[in-house]
Amino acid sequence: MTAFQYRDGDLHAEDVSLSALTETIGTPFYCYASGAIEGAYTAMAAALSGLPAEICYALKANGNLAVVRTLAKLGAGADVVSEGEMRIALAAGVPAGKIVFAGVGKTAEEMAAGLNEGIQQFNVESLPEMETLSRVAVSLGRRAPIALRVNPDVDARTHAKISTGQAENKFGIDLDQIQDAVKLAMDLPGLSLEGLAVHIGSQLTELTPFRAAFEKLTALYRDLHGQGIPLRRLDFGGGLGIGYDGAAAPDLAAYAAIVRDCTAGLPAELVFEPGRFLVGDAGVLISRVLYVKQGTARRFVIIDAAMNDLIRPAMYDATHGFLPLRAPAPGTAEEAVDIVGPICESSDTFTRQRNLPPVAAGDLLAISSSGAYGAVMSSTYNGRRLVPEVLVRGGDRALVRARPSYAAMLAEMTLPDWLEQDQGARGAA
Ligand code: LLP
C-alpha cells in the first residue's frame, strides 16, 4: 500500500494534506513518508530473516539526515561513498562499526577519516587503491578491514548509465585479477582481507542477473576457502529495483530466495546495500503548474519543478508517475501532454505525450517514486535554489531541509579584490 492516498479528493502523505503543505513550504518540494521508509526496511529485514544479514543503507539514494536517522533507528548500517556521506551517517546515529565505505576513487584523506572513525570495512576496487589504503593505514598505526569488490562481468539488464558489473565498466576488480588482489591484500601490512563484494547495477527488475553475480561471488569465496583463505563477509551490494509508474516491482521474496540458495552452508556474514528500494517509493516531488501552452504539435504543461530538482527523466529516460493533488472527477477525459520544467534545455522534460486528466495553471502535481536519487542529485542550475525536503510521520510534518534564501545563494560566492572595486558590484560604495 502506498503512503500517498487521496482523502476526500485531497492527496495525503500519511495523514498530512500535501496541498496544505504547499501553503507553508511553497513549491517545488520533496515530501517523504516515514512509514513507507520503515515499511520497506522492515520488509527487507523480514525477507532476509534467519540469515546473518546486515542492511547497510546506501546514502547516495537519499542522504537527508532525517531520512538516514529514520533508518538508523531501525538498526540499519550505512553504505557511503564519500567522507560527506560518512559524516551524515555518523551524525544520523549509524555506529561506525556498521559503515561500509565503497567507491572507485576514495582519496587518502577519506581513507584516513574512515580509519580514524573505525568503520566496518572499505570495499576496494583496484590494486593501486589497495596500495594507498595500506600506506594510509600504516601511517595511522592501523590495519584497514577490506572487501575486494569483484567485477563479475554480468549484464544487469538495466539502463546503461546505471549498469556497473560488466568488464567495460569502471567498477570492481576483474575476476581474472582477483588472485593478484588477494595476494597483494595478504602482503600489504596495512590491510586485513575480510570479504568479497559485488554490485552489478541499479534499478534491476529482473532477478536472474543477481543470481549470476551471486553465484560467481560465492564460487570465488569457496575457492579461496579451499586455498586456506577463509573470509568473514560477503557483500551483495544494492540494486533491487522498484515499480516506477505502476510497473511491476521485482519480488523481494524471490530475491531473498536467490540469496539463500547461493549462500547455503557458507559460514559468511552477509551485507546488503539497498538504496532505492528503501526510499524510492517513499517520496514525491510536489510542483505547481505555471502555464499550459497549446503548441501546434504538442500541449505543454509547464511546471515549477525542473531537471535541476529531479534529473532522472533527463538523465536515464526514467518514467515517474504524476498525480494531481486534487483528485479528478471520476470519468474525466484525459488529454495527451508533455510535462516540462522552466529550464532552458529541451531535456528539461518529465514526460512526453502522456495521457493525464486536464490540468490548469495553479494546479498542483505530485511526481511519484521520487524518494531515491531525487533531492540528492539536485543542483542550482539556472540560478535555481536547492529544492527543500519535508518528512511526515502520521500527522506530523517537519521541514528537514529548508529552501535557501537568495541571500544565502549569493553569499556562497565571493568576488576577487580586483572586481570588488567595480561600480555596482556587491560591496562597492
Ligand atoms: N552499492 C553500490 C556499490 C552502488 O554503486 C549503488 C548505487 C548502491 C549500492 C545502491 O543501489 P540501489 O539499491 O539504490 O540500486 N542515480 C541513478 C542510480 C545510481 C546508482 C549508483 N549506485 C538513478 O537515479 O537511477
Coordinates of C-alpha atoms and ligand atoms in Angstrom, one line a residue:
M1 CA 0.0 0.0 0.0
T2 CA 1.3 3.4 -0.9
A3 CA 1.7 6.1 1.8
F4 CA 0.3 8.6 -0.7
Q5 CA -3.5 8.3 -0.8
Y6 CA -6.5 10.6 -1.6
R7 CA -8.7 11.5 1.3
D8 CA -11.9 13.4 0.3
G9 CA -10.2 14.0 -3.1
D10 CA -7.1 15.6 -1.5
L11 CA -3.7 13.7 -1.9
H12 CA -2.2 13.0 1.5
A13 CA 1.3 11.8 2.6
E14 CA 0.2 9.6 5.5
D15 CA -2.1 11.9 7.5
V16 CA -0.8 15.2 6.1
S17 CA -2.5 17.0 3.2
L18 CA 0.0 17.8 0.6
S19 CA -1.8 20.8 -0.8
A20 CA -1.9 22.2 2.8
L21 CA 1.9 21.7 2.9
T22 CA 2.3 23.8 -0.2
E23 CA 0.8 26.8 1.6
T24 CA 3.7 26.9 4.1
I25 CA 6.5 25.4 2.1
G26 CA 5.8 26.8 -1.4
T27 CA 6.7 24.7 -4.4
P28 CA 8.6 22.7 -5.6
F29 CA 9.5 20.5 -2.6
Y30 CA 10.1 16.8 -1.8
C31 CA 7.9 15.1 0.7
Y32 CA 8.9 11.8 2.3
A33 CA 6.7 9.4 4.3
S34 CA 8.4 7.9 7.3
G35 CA 6.0 4.9 7.3
A36 CA 7.0 4.0 3.8
I37 CA 10.7 4.0 4.6
E38 CA 10.1 2.0 7.7
G39 CA 7.9 -0.4 5.8
A40 CA 10.5 -1.0 3.1
Y41 CA 13.2 -1.6 5.6
T42 CA 11.1 -4.0 7.7
A43 CA 10.0 -5.9 4.6
M44 CA 13.6 -6.4 3.6
A45 CA 14.8 -7.3 7.1
A46 CA 11.9 -9.9 7.2
A47 CA 12.7 -11.3 3.8
L48 CA 16.4 -11.9 4.9
S49 CA 15.5 -13.1 8.4
G50 CA 17.4 -16.1 9.7
L51 CA 20.4 -15.1 7.6
P52 CA 23.4 -13.4 9.2
A53 CA 22.5 -10.3 7.2
E54 CA 23.3 -6.6 7.8
I55 CA 21.4 -4.0 5.8
C56 CA 23.7 -1.0 5.1
Y57 CA 21.5 1.7 3.5
A58 CA 23.2 3.3 0.5
L59 CA 23.1 7.0 1.4
K60 CA 23.6 8.0 -2.2
A61 CA 19.9 7.4 -2.8
N62 CA 18.8 10.0 -0.3
G63 CA 21.3 11.5 2.2
N64 CA 18.9 13.7 4.1
L65 CA 19.9 13.5 7.7
A66 CA 16.3 12.8 8.9
V67 CA 15.8 10.0 6.3
V68 CA 19.1 8.4 7.4
R69 CA 18.2 8.8 11.0
T70 CA 14.8 7.1 10.4
L71 CA 16.7 4.1 9.0
A72 CA 19.4 4.2 11.7
K73 CA 16.8 4.0 14.4
L74 CA 15.6 0.7 12.8
G75 CA 19.1 -0.7 13.1
A76 CA 20.3 0.0 9.5
G77 CA 24.0 0.4 8.8
A78 CA 25.3 2.6 6.0
D79 CA 27.0 2.3 2.7
V80 CA 28.8 5.5 2.0
V81 CA 30.9 6.7 -1.0
S82 CA 32.5 9.9 0.4
E83 CA 33.6 11.4 3.6
G84 CA 30.5 13.7 3.4
E85 CA 28.2 10.7 3.4
M86 CA 30.1 9.1 6.2
R87 CA 29.7 12.3 8.3
I88 CA 26.0 12.3 7.6
A89 CA 25.7 8.6 8.6
L90 CA 27.6 9.2 11.8
A91 CA 25.5 12.3 12.6
A92 CA 22.4 10.3 12.0
G93 CA 23.5 7.8 14.6
V94 CA 24.8 5.0 12.5
P95 CA 27.6 3.3 14.5
A96 CA 31.0 3.5 12.8
G97 CA 31.1 -0.3 13.0
K98 CA 28.2 -0.6 10.6
I99 CA 29.6 1.7 7.9
V100 CA 30.9 0.3 4.6
F101 CA 32.9 2.7 2.6
A102 CA 32.5 2.0 -1.2
G103 CA 33.5 3.9 -4.3
V104 CA 36.1 3.6 -7.0
G105 CA 38.0 6.8 -6.2
K106 CA 38.5 7.3 -2.5
T107 CA 41.1 9.9 -1.6
A108 CA 43.8 9.3 1.0
E109 CA 42.0 11.9 3.2
E110 CA 38.8 10.0 3.0
M111 CA 40.6 6.7 3.9
A112 CA 42.2 8.4 6.9
A113 CA 38.8 9.7 8.0
G114 CA 37.2 6.3 7.7
L115 CA 40.1 4.6 9.6
N116 CA 40.0 7.2 12.4
E117 CA 36.3 6.6 12.8
G118 CA 36.8 2.8 12.9
I119 CA 34.4 1.9 10.1
Q120 CA 33.4 -1.7 9.4
Q121 CA 35.1 -2.1 6.0
F122 CA 36.4 -0.5 2.9
N123 CA 35.2 -2.0 -0.4
V124 CA 38.3 -1.6 -2.6
E125 CA 38.1 -1.6 -6.3
S126 CA 41.7 -1.6 -7.6
L127 CA 45.2 -2.7 -6.8
P128 CA 46.5 0.9 -6.7
E129 CA 43.8 1.8 -4.3
M130 CA 44.9 -1.0 -2.0
E131 CA 48.4 0.3 -2.0
T132 CA 47.2 3.8 -1.0
L133 CA 44.9 2.4 1.7
S134 CA 47.6 0.3 3.2
R135 CA 50.0 3.2 3.3
V136 CA 47.5 5.4 5.0
A137 CA 46.6 2.7 7.5
V138 CA 50.2 2.1 8.4
S139 CA 50.8 5.8 8.8
L140 CA 48.0 5.8 11.4
G141 CA 49.2 2.6 13.1
R142 CA 46.1 0.7 11.9
R143 CA 45.0 -2.1 9.6
A144 CA 42.2 -1.4 7.2
P145 CA 39.5 -4.0 7.0
I146 CA 38.8 -4.6 3.4
A147 CA 36.5 -6.4 1.0
L148 CA 37.5 -6.8 -2.6
R149 CA 34.8 -5.6 -5.0
V150 CA 34.7 -8.1 -7.8
N151 CA 33.6 -7.2 -11.3
P152 CA 31.8 -10.4 -12.2
D153 CA 31.1 -9.4 -15.9
V154 CA 27.4 -9.9 -15.6
D155 CA 24.9 -7.8 -17.6
A156 CA 22.4 -6.3 -15.1
R157 CA 19.9 -5.7 -17.9
T158 CA 19.1 -2.2 -16.6
H159 CA 19.8 1.3 -18.1
A160 CA 23.3 1.5 -19.4
K161 CA 24.1 4.5 -17.3
I162 CA 23.5 2.6 -14.1
S163 CA 25.0 -0.7 -15.1
T164 CA 28.2 -1.5 -13.2
G165 CA 29.0 -5.2 -13.4
Q166 CA 30.5 -5.7 -16.8
A167 CA 34.1 -5.7 -17.9
E168 CA 33.8 -2.4 -19.7
N169 CA 32.5 -0.7 -16.5
K170 CA 35.0 1.1 -14.3
F171 CA 33.8 -0.7 -11.2
G172 CA 35.4 -3.6 -9.3
I173 CA 38.4 -5.9 -9.9
D174 CA 38.1 -8.3 -12.8
L175 CA 37.7 -11.9 -11.8
D176 CA 41.0 -12.8 -13.6
Q177 CA 42.9 -10.3 -11.5
I178 CA 41.4 -11.3 -8.2
Q179 CA 44.1 -13.8 -7.3
D180 CA 46.6 -10.9 -7.6
A181 CA 44.5 -8.7 -5.5
V182 CA 44.2 -11.4 -2.8
K183 CA 47.9 -11.9 -2.8
L184 CA 48.5 -8.1 -2.5
A185 CA 46.0 -7.9 0.3
M186 CA 47.9 -10.5 2.2
D187 CA 51.3 -8.9 1.5
L188 CA 50.4 -5.3 2.3
P189 CA 51.0 -4.5 6.0
G190 CA 48.1 -2.1 6.4
L191 CA 45.3 -4.3 5.1
S192 CA 43.1 -7.1 6.6
L193 CA 41.2 -9.0 4.0
E194 CA 37.8 -9.7 5.4
G195 CA 35.5 -10.2 2.5
L196 CA 34.3 -10.0 -1.1
A197 CA 31.8 -7.6 -2.6
V198 CA 29.7 -7.2 -5.7
H199 CA 27.3 -4.7 -7.1
I200 CA 26.2 -5.1 -10.7
G201 CA 23.9 -2.1 -11.2
S202 CA 20.8 -0.2 -10.0
Q203 CA 17.1 -0.5 -10.7
L204 CA 17.3 -4.2 -11.5
T205 CA 13.8 -5.5 -12.2
E206 CA 14.9 -8.9 -13.4
L207 CA 16.4 -11.2 -10.8
T208 CA 18.5 -13.6 -12.9
P209 CA 21.4 -11.2 -13.1
F210 CA 21.6 -11.2 -9.3
R211 CA 21.7 -14.9 -9.3
A212 CA 24.5 -14.9 -11.9
A213 CA 26.6 -12.4 -9.9
F214 CA 26.0 -14.0 -6.5
E215 CA 26.9 -17.4 -7.9
K216 CA 30.2 -16.1 -9.2
L217 CA 30.9 -14.4 -5.9
T218 CA 30.2 -17.4 -3.8
A219 CA 32.2 -19.7 -6.1
L220 CA 35.1 -17.4 -5.6
Y221 CA 34.5 -17.4 -1.9
R222 CA 34.5 -21.2 -1.8
D223 CA 37.6 -21.3 -4.0
L224 CA 39.5 -19.0 -1.6
H225 CA 38.3 -21.0 1.3
G226 CA 39.7 -24.1 -0.4
Q227 CA 43.1 -22.3 -0.7
G228 CA 43.1 -21.8 3.1
I229 CA 41.9 -18.2 2.9
P230 CA 38.7 -18.1 4.9
L231 CA 36.8 -14.8 4.6
R232 CA 34.3 -13.5 7.0
R233 CA 32.0 -11.4 4.9
L234 CA 30.1 -11.3 1.6
D235 CA 28.6 -8.0 0.4
F236 CA 25.9 -8.4 -2.2
G237 CA 25.6 -4.7 -2.9
G238 CA 22.3 -3.0 -3.7
G239 CA 20.4 -2.7 -7.0
L240 CA 16.9 -4.1 -6.2
G241 CA 14.5 -2.0 -8.3
I242 CA 11.1 -0.5 -7.6
G243 CA 8.0 -0.4 -9.8
Y244 CA 8.0 3.1 -11.3
D245 CA 4.7 4.5 -12.7
G246 CA 2.7 1.4 -12.0
A247 CA 5.3 -1.1 -13.4
A248 CA 5.7 -4.4 -11.5
A249 CA 8.3 -4.3 -8.8
P250 CA 10.7 -7.2 -8.5
D251 CA 9.7 -9.8 -6.0
L252 CA 11.6 -9.3 -2.7
A253 CA 10.9 -12.9 -1.5
A254 CA 12.3 -14.3 -4.8
Y255 CA 15.4 -12.1 -4.3
A256 CA 15.9 -13.4 -0.8
A257 CA 15.4 -17.0 -2.1
I258 CA 18.3 -16.4 -4.5
V259 CA 20.5 -15.2 -1.7
R260 CA 19.6 -18.3 0.4
D261 CA 20.3 -20.6 -2.4
C262 CA 23.7 -19.1 -3.2
T263 CA 24.9 -18.9 0.4
A264 CA 23.5 -22.2 1.8
G265 CA 26.2 -23.7 4.0
L266 CA 28.6 -20.8 3.8
P267 CA 30.0 -19.5 7.1
A268 CA 29.9 -15.9 5.9
E269 CA 28.2 -12.8 7.3
L270 CA 26.2 -11.1 4.6
V271 CA 26.0 -7.3 3.8
F272 CA 23.3 -5.7 1.6
E273 CA 23.5 -2.1 0.3
P274 CA 20.0 -1.2 -0.8
G275 CA 19.3 2.4 -1.6
R276 CA 16.4 2.9 -4.0
F277 CA 14.4 0.0 -2.6
L278 CA 14.2 1.6 0.9
V279 CA 13.4 5.2 -0.1
G280 CA 12.3 5.4 -3.7
D281 CA 8.6 4.9 -3.3
A282 CA 8.6 6.9 0.0
G283 CA 9.0 10.2 -1.7
V284 CA 7.1 12.6 -4.1
L285 CA 8.2 15.8 -5.7
I286 CA 5.4 18.4 -5.4
S287 CA 5.1 21.0 -8.1
R288 CA 2.7 23.7 -9.3
V289 CA 1.6 24.2 -12.9
L290 CA 2.7 27.6 -14.1
Y291 CA 1.2 27.6 -17.6
V292 CA -0.5 25.3 -20.1
K293 CA 0.7 26.1 -23.6
Q294 CA -1.0 24.7 -26.6
G295 CA 1.6 24.5 -29.4
T296 CA 0.8 23.3 -32.9
A297 CA 2.3 19.9 -32.3
R298 CA 2.0 19.4 -28.6
R299 CA 0.3 20.6 -25.5
F300 CA 2.8 21.6 -22.8
V301 CA 2.2 21.7 -19.1
I302 CA 4.9 23.9 -17.7
I303 CA 5.6 23.2 -14.0
D304 CA 7.8 24.9 -11.5
A305 CA 9.9 21.9 -10.8
A306 CA 12.7 21.3 -13.3
M307 CA 15.5 18.9 -14.3
N308 CA 17.8 20.5 -11.7
D309 CA 15.3 19.3 -9.0
L310 CA 14.8 15.8 -10.4
I311 CA 17.2 14.8 -13.1
R312 CA 16.2 11.2 -13.6
P313 CA 13.9 11.6 -16.6
A314 CA 16.5 13.7 -18.5
M315 CA 19.4 11.5 -17.5
Y316 CA 18.1 8.0 -17.5
D317 CA 14.9 8.4 -19.6
A318 CA 13.1 7.5 -16.3
T319 CA 9.3 7.3 -16.2
H320 CA 7.7 8.6 -13.0
G321 CA 4.0 8.8 -12.2
F322 CA 2.0 12.0 -12.0
L323 CA -0.8 12.6 -9.6
P324 CA -2.9 15.7 -9.3
L325 CA -3.1 16.8 -5.7
R326 CA -6.9 17.3 -6.2
A327 CA -8.4 14.0 -7.5
P328 CA -10.1 14.5 -10.9
A329 CA -13.8 13.7 -11.0
P330 CA -14.4 10.1 -12.0
G331 CA -14.7 9.6 -15.7
T332 CA -12.8 12.9 -16.6
A333 CA -11.4 12.5 -20.1
E334 CA -7.6 12.6 -20.3
E335 CA -5.5 14.5 -22.8
A336 CA -2.0 13.9 -24.1
V337 CA 0.5 16.4 -22.7
D338 CA 4.2 17.0 -22.3
I339 CA 5.2 17.9 -18.8
V340 CA 8.2 20.3 -18.8
G341 CA 10.1 22.5 -16.4
P342 CA 11.3 26.1 -16.8
I343 CA 15.0 25.3 -17.6
C344 CA 16.4 26.4 -21.0
E345 CA 17.0 22.9 -22.4
S346 CA 14.7 20.6 -24.3
S347 CA 15.9 17.8 -21.9
D348 CA 14.0 19.5 -19.1
T349 CA 11.1 17.3 -19.9
F350 CA 9.5 15.0 -17.3
T351 CA 7.3 13.1 -19.7
R352 CA 6.1 13.3 -23.3
Q353 CA 2.7 12.6 -24.9
R354 CA 1.3 11.4 -21.7
N355 CA -2.4 11.0 -21.0
L356 CA -3.5 12.9 -17.9
P357 CA -6.7 14.5 -16.6
P358 CA -6.7 18.1 -17.8
V359 CA -4.7 20.5 -15.6
A360 CA -4.8 24.3 -15.5
A361 CA -2.3 26.9 -14.3
G362 CA -2.2 26.9 -10.5
D363 CA -2.9 23.2 -10.1
L364 CA -0.6 21.1 -8.1
L365 CA 1.0 17.8 -9.1
A366 CA 2.9 15.1 -7.3
I367 CA 5.7 13.3 -9.2
S368 CA 5.8 9.8 -7.7
S369 CA 8.6 7.5 -6.7
S370 CA 11.0 10.4 -6.3
G371 CA 12.4 9.5 -2.9
A372 CA 15.6 8.0 -4.4
Y373 CA 18.1 9.9 -6.5
G374 CA 15.9 13.0 -6.4
A375 CA 17.0 15.7 -4.0
V376 CA 20.5 14.2 -3.7
M377 CA 21.1 14.8 -7.4
S378 CA 19.6 18.3 -7.4
S379 CA 21.6 21.3 -8.4
T380 CA 21.3 25.1 -8.7
Y381 CA 21.4 25.1 -12.5
N382 CA 19.8 28.2 -14.0
G383 CA 20.2 30.0 -10.7
R384 CA 17.5 27.9 -9.1
R385 CA 17.7 27.3 -5.3
L386 CA 18.1 23.8 -4.0
V387 CA 14.7 22.1 -3.5
P388 CA 13.5 21.8 0.1
E389 CA 12.6 18.5 1.8
V390 CA 9.8 17.6 4.2
L391 CA 9.4 14.5 6.3
V392 CA 6.0 13.4 7.5
R393 CA 5.2 10.8 10.2
G394 CA 1.5 10.2 10.8
G395 CA 0.0 13.7 11.2
D396 CA 3.4 15.3 12.0
R397 CA 5.4 17.1 9.4
A398 CA 8.9 18.7 9.5
L399 CA 10.9 20.7 7.1
V400 CA 14.1 18.7 7.1
R401 CA 16.0 20.8 4.6
A402 CA 14.9 24.4 4.1
R403 CA 14.9 26.2 0.8
P404 CA 17.9 28.5 0.8
S405 CA 17.3 32.3 0.6
Y406 CA 18.6 34.2 -2.4
A407 CA 20.9 36.0 0.1
A408 CA 22.4 32.6 1.1
M409 CA 22.8 31.6 -2.5
L410 CA 24.8 34.8 -3.2
A411 CA 26.8 34.5 0.0
E412 CA 28.3 31.3 -1.3
M413 CA 30.1 33.3 -3.9
T414 CA 32.9 35.9 -3.4
L415 CA 34.4 38.5 -5.7
P416 CA 38.1 38.8 -6.0
D417 CA 39.6 42.2 -4.9
W418 CA 40.1 43.4 -8.5
L419 CA 36.4 43.1 -9.2
E420 CA 35.1 44.4 -5.9
Q421 CA 36.1 47.9 -6.9
D422 CA 33.8 48.0 -9.9
Q423 CA 30.8 50.2 -9.8
G424 CA 27.7 48.3 -9.0
A425 CA 29.4 45.2 -7.7
R426 CA 28.5 43.9 -4.3
G427 CA 30.3 45.7 -1.5
A428 CA 31.1 48.7 -3.8
A429 CA 30.1 52.1 -2.3
Ligands
LLP1 N1 26.1 -0.2 -3.7 C1 26.9 0.4 -4.6 C2 28.3 0.0 -4.7 C3 26.3 1.2 -5.6 O1 27.1 1.7 -6.6 C4 24.9 1.6 -5.5 C5 24.3 2.5 -6.5 C6 24.2 1.0 -4.4 C7 24.8 0.2 -3.5 C8 22.7 1.4 -4.3 O2 22.0 0.9 -5.3 P1 20.4 0.9 -5.3 O3 20.0 -0.1 -4.3 O4 19.9 2.2 -5.0 O5 20.0 0.5 -6.7 N2 21.2 7.8 -10.0 C9 20.8 6.6 -10.5 C10 21.2 5.4 -9.7 C11 22.7 5.3 -9.4 C12 23.1 4.2 -8.6 C13 24.5 4.2 -8.3 N3 25.0 3.1 -7.4 C14 19.3 6.7 -10.7 O6 18.7 7.7 -10.5 O7 18.7 5.7 -11.2

